[in-house]
Amino acid sequence: MAHTLSSTIYCSRVLIRSERGRQHRSNAAVRVNGAAHRTPLQVGSALETSINRSLAELSAPLLASPPLLTTDGHEGSRQNIPTEKQVEDPFRQAQIVEGGVRYQQTVVVRSYEVGPDKTATLETVLNLLQETALNHVWMSGLLGDGFGATHGMIKNNLIWVVSRMHVQVDHYPIWGEVLQIDTWVGSSGKNGMRRDWLICGRDSGNVFARATSTWVMMNKNTRRLSKMPEEVKAEISPWYIDRHAIQEEATEKIIKLDSNAKHVDSNLKTIPDQFLQHHQLNNIILEYRKECGISDVVQSICQPDEDMVSPGENVNMVRGPLLLPEIINGHHNLAGALQQWTTKYTHLLQLKAGDEYEEIVRGRTTWKKKL
């Protein structure tokens, strides 16, 4: 079974941003092999559908709400953003805990958030990460008129962009499952901020997913990264917690692929259906390098780890010693051992600039056989 995961696509842009871009960019679309696809306004999108589409859509812009007309015809807003810190939000079933800094929200997995197997999609998990992060800032009383931007950031013409995202899914929740989502922030170097998430079963306490991300600031006009102003540090530093959802002993280095990779411009739109029916994304790490515009041509390159054998492929290719512990312990037969076999890939999206390409985002994904 071939796992060709690449194509040439046209994407909106790759840096996740926390505020409305210019008007001509707001209706961005992704083109896959010539066909236009509307870009959802969210941090993440379904990797189960296409790794190429997801790498672009994970970095789709976060747009602010459009102006609303009041009854007297003037522009207004129905958001009623709090100007002071809120401890509880009964409408979102949320509260601020741990000394008034960590955000905690209860959610229920809805029917439209699951796939045919009644299991939540990765898109659902990523949407929950985005929603709870923004709700956290909402309740902090620091939210200005943008998505996640504080008053000090607005004053200095700054927006948030994510430079790195690591999501680890142990189990996918099912339809009707009640989840408790915790999120908090911490420092990351002199000019960055870290945001972490933990998704658990509300009653069982079982961990479904963990995530960590690194955010830096960009001037929304010059599109250049910026140092964090002291007034912004003063706003957000009281919310910092020294805790990590994912214990990364060392940041995994993602190598830069080139045209010698196994899959380059294969003209396939998606991951093969047979692969998606039997596999789930287990781990993804993204490193953002550059933004791209609405009509930019993006080349996708993918390379599977040579020492990884995909479940369902020729069993004779699997080296016996790797499976011995599973079989010797008597807990799993050969099929059970293959169920746990992971498949890893390295990805690269790059922007065509003249006769050359510039890096947009590097990625690493791990796929696991569905139970």
CSV table of C-alpha atoms in Angstrom, one decimal, residues 16-170:
chain,number,residue,atom,x,y,z
A,16,ILE,CA,-1.1,31.4,12.8
A,17,ARG,CA,-2.2,34.9,13.6
A,18,SER,CA,-4.3,36.4,16.3
A,19,GLU,CA,-6.0,39.2,14.4
A,20,ARG,CA,-7.8,40.0,11.2
A,21,GLY,CA,-5.4,40.4,8.3
A,22,ARG,CA,-5.9,42.7,5.4
A,23,GLN,CA,-9.4,42.6,3.8
A,24,HIS,CA,-8.2,41.0,0.6
A,25,ARG,CA,-6.8,38.1,2.6
A,26,SER,CA,-9.8,37.4,4.7
A,27,ASN,CA,-11.5,35.1,2.2
A,28,ALA,CA,-8.5,32.9,1.7
A,29,ALA,CA,-8.9,29.6,-0.1
A,30,VAL,CA,-6.6,26.5,-0.5
A,31,ARG,CA,-6.1,25.1,-3.9
A,32,VAL,CA,-5.3,21.4,-4.2
A,33,ASN,CA,-4.3,20.3,-7.7
A,34,GLY,CA,-6.2,23.2,-9.2
A,35,ALA,CA,-9.4,22.9,-7.1
A,36,ALA,CA,-10.3,25.7,-4.7
A,37,HIS,CA,-11.1,24.7,-1.1
A,38,ARG,CA,-12.3,27.3,1.5
A,39,THR,CA,-9.9,27.6,4.4
A,40,PRO,CA,-11.6,27.1,7.8
A,41,LEU,CA,-10.9,29.9,10.3
A,42,GLN,CA,-9.3,27.7,12.9
A,43,VAL,CA,-6.0,26.6,14.3
A,44,GLY,CA,-6.3,23.1,13.2
A,45,SER,CA,-8.0,21.1,10.5
A,46,ALA,CA,-8.6,17.4,9.7
A,47,LEU,CA,-5.3,15.6,9.3
A,48,GLU,CA,-7.3,12.5,8.8
A,49,THR,CA,-8.4,14.1,5.4
A,50,SER,CA,-5.0,15.2,4.1
A,51,ILE,CA,-1.6,15.8,5.7
A,52,ASN,CA,-1.0,18.5,3.1
A,53,ARG,CA,-4.3,20.3,3.7
A,54,SER,CA,-3.8,20.0,7.4
A,55,LEU,CA,-0.3,21.5,7.4
A,56,ALA,CA,-1.7,24.5,5.6
A,57,GLU,CA,-4.9,24.7,7.6
A,58,LEU,CA,-3.2,24.2,11.0
A,59,SER,CA,-1.7,27.5,10.2
A,60,ALA,CA,-4.8,29.3,8.9
A,61,PRO,CA,-5.3,32.9,10.2
A,62,LEU,CA,-7.4,33.5,13.3
A,63,LEU,CA,-9.8,36.2,12.2
A,64,ALA,CA,-11.5,38.6,14.5
A,65,SER,CA,-15.3,39.0,14.5
A,66,PRO,CA,-16.6,41.5,11.9
A,67,PRO,CA,-18.3,44.7,13.1
A,68,LEU,CA,-21.9,44.4,14.0
A,69,LEU,CA,-24.6,47.0,13.4
A,70,THR,CA,-26.6,48.1,16.5
A,71,THR,CA,-30.2,49.1,16.4
A,72,ASP,CA,-29.3,52.7,15.7
A,73,GLY,CA,-27.2,51.8,12.7
A,74,HIS,CA,-23.8,52.3,14.3
A,75,GLU,CA,-21.1,49.8,14.5
A,76,GLY,CA,-21.0,47.9,17.7
A,77,SER,CA,-20.3,44.4,19.2
A,78,ARG,CA,-22.3,41.7,20.8
A,79,GLN,CA,-19.2,40.2,22.4
A,80,ASN,CA,-19.3,42.1,25.7
A,81,ILE,CA,-15.6,41.3,26.4
A,82,PRO,CA,-14.9,41.4,30.1
A,83,THR,CA,-12.7,44.3,31.2
A,84,GLU,CA,-11.8,42.7,34.5
A,85,LYS,CA,-10.7,39.2,35.5
A,86,GLN,CA,-13.6,36.7,35.8
A,87,VAL,CA,-13.4,33.7,38.1
A,88,GLU,CA,-16.3,31.7,36.7
A,89,ASP,CA,-18.1,31.6,33.4
A,90,PRO,CA,-21.4,29.6,33.8
A,91,PHE,CA,-22.3,29.8,30.2
A,92,ARG,CA,-19.1,28.1,29.1
A,93,GLN,CA,-19.0,25.8,32.2
A,94,ALA,CA,-15.5,27.3,32.9
A,95,GLN,CA,-13.5,28.6,35.9
A,96,ILE,CA,-10.1,30.0,36.8
A,97,VAL,CA,-8.3,27.7,39.2
A,98,GLU,CA,-4.9,27.2,40.8
A,99,GLY,CA,-4.4,30.5,42.4
A,100,GLY,CA,-6.5,32.2,39.7
A,101,VAL,CA,-4.3,31.5,36.7
A,102,ARG,CA,-5.2,28.2,35.1
A,103,TYR,CA,-8.3,27.9,32.9
A,104,GLN,CA,-10.5,24.9,33.2
A,105,GLN,CA,-13.6,24.2,31.0
A,106,THR,CA,-16.0,21.3,30.7
A,107,VAL,CA,-17.2,20.3,27.2
A,108,VAL,CA,-19.2,17.5,25.6
A,109,VAL,CA,-18.2,15.9,22.3
A,110,ARG,CA,-21.1,16.6,19.9
A,111,SER,CA,-22.4,14.4,17.1
A,112,TYR,CA,-21.1,16.7,14.4
A,113,GLU,CA,-17.6,16.6,15.9
A,114,VAL,CA,-17.1,12.8,15.3
A,115,GLY,CA,-16.4,10.7,12.3
A,116,PRO,CA,-18.3,7.6,11.1
A,117,ASP,CA,-16.8,5.5,14.0
A,118,LYS,CA,-18.3,8.0,16.5
A,119,THR,CA,-14.8,9.0,17.5
A,120,ALA,CA,-13.8,12.7,17.7
A,121,THR,CA,-11.7,13.8,14.8
A,122,LEU,CA,-8.3,15.5,15.2
A,123,GLU,CA,-10.0,18.7,13.8
A,124,THR,CA,-12.3,18.6,16.9
A,125,VAL,CA,-9.3,18.2,19.3
A,126,LEU,CA,-7.5,21.1,17.7
A,127,ASN,CA,-10.6,23.3,17.7
A,128,LEU,CA,-11.0,22.7,21.4
A,129,LEU,CA,-7.4,23.8,21.9
A,130,GLN,CA,-8.1,27.0,20.1
A,131,GLU,CA,-11.4,27.7,21.8
A,132,THR,CA,-10.2,27.1,25.4
A,133,ALA,CA,-7.1,29.2,24.7
A,134,LEU,CA,-9.1,32.2,23.6
A,135,ASN,CA,-11.7,31.7,26.4
A,136,HIS,CA,-8.7,31.8,28.9
A,137,VAL,CA,-7.7,35.2,27.6
A,138,TRP,CA,-11.4,36.3,27.5
A,139,MET,CA,-11.8,35.6,31.3
A,140,SER,CA,-8.4,37.2,32.1
A,141,GLY,CA,-9.8,40.7,31.4
A,142,LEU,CA,-6.8,41.4,29.2
A,143,LEU,CA,-8.5,40.8,25.8
A,144,GLY,CA,-8.5,43.7,23.5
A,145,ASP,CA,-10.3,43.9,20.2
A,146,GLY,CA,-8.5,41.0,18.6
A,147,PHE,CA,-8.2,37.2,19.0
A,148,GLY,CA,-5.9,36.8,22.0
A,149,ALA,CA,-4.2,40.2,21.7
A,150,THR,CA,-3.9,42.1,25.0
A,151,HIS,CA,-4.4,45.9,25.4
A,152,GLY,CA,-0.7,46.4,25.4
A,153,MET,CA,-0.3,44.5,22.2
A,154,ILE,CA,-2.9,46.5,20.5
A,155,LYS,CA,-1.3,49.7,21.6
A,156,ASN,CA,2.0,48.5,20.1
A,157,ASN,CA,0.4,47.1,16.9
A,158,LEU,CA,1.4,43.5,17.8
A,159,ILE,CA,-0.2,40.2,17.1
A,160,TRP,CA,0.6,36.6,18.3
A,161,VAL,CA,2.0,34.0,15.9
A,162,VAL,CA,2.8,30.5,16.8
A,163,SER,CA,6.3,29.3,16.0
A,164,ARG,CA,6.0,25.7,17.2
A,165,MET,CA,3.1,23.3,18.0
A,166,HIS,CA,3.3,19.8,19.5
A,167,VAL,CA,0.1,17.7,19.9
A,168,GLN,CA,0.1,14.3,21.4
A,169,VAL,CA,-3.1,12.2,21.3
A,170,ASP,CA,-3.2,9.1,23.5
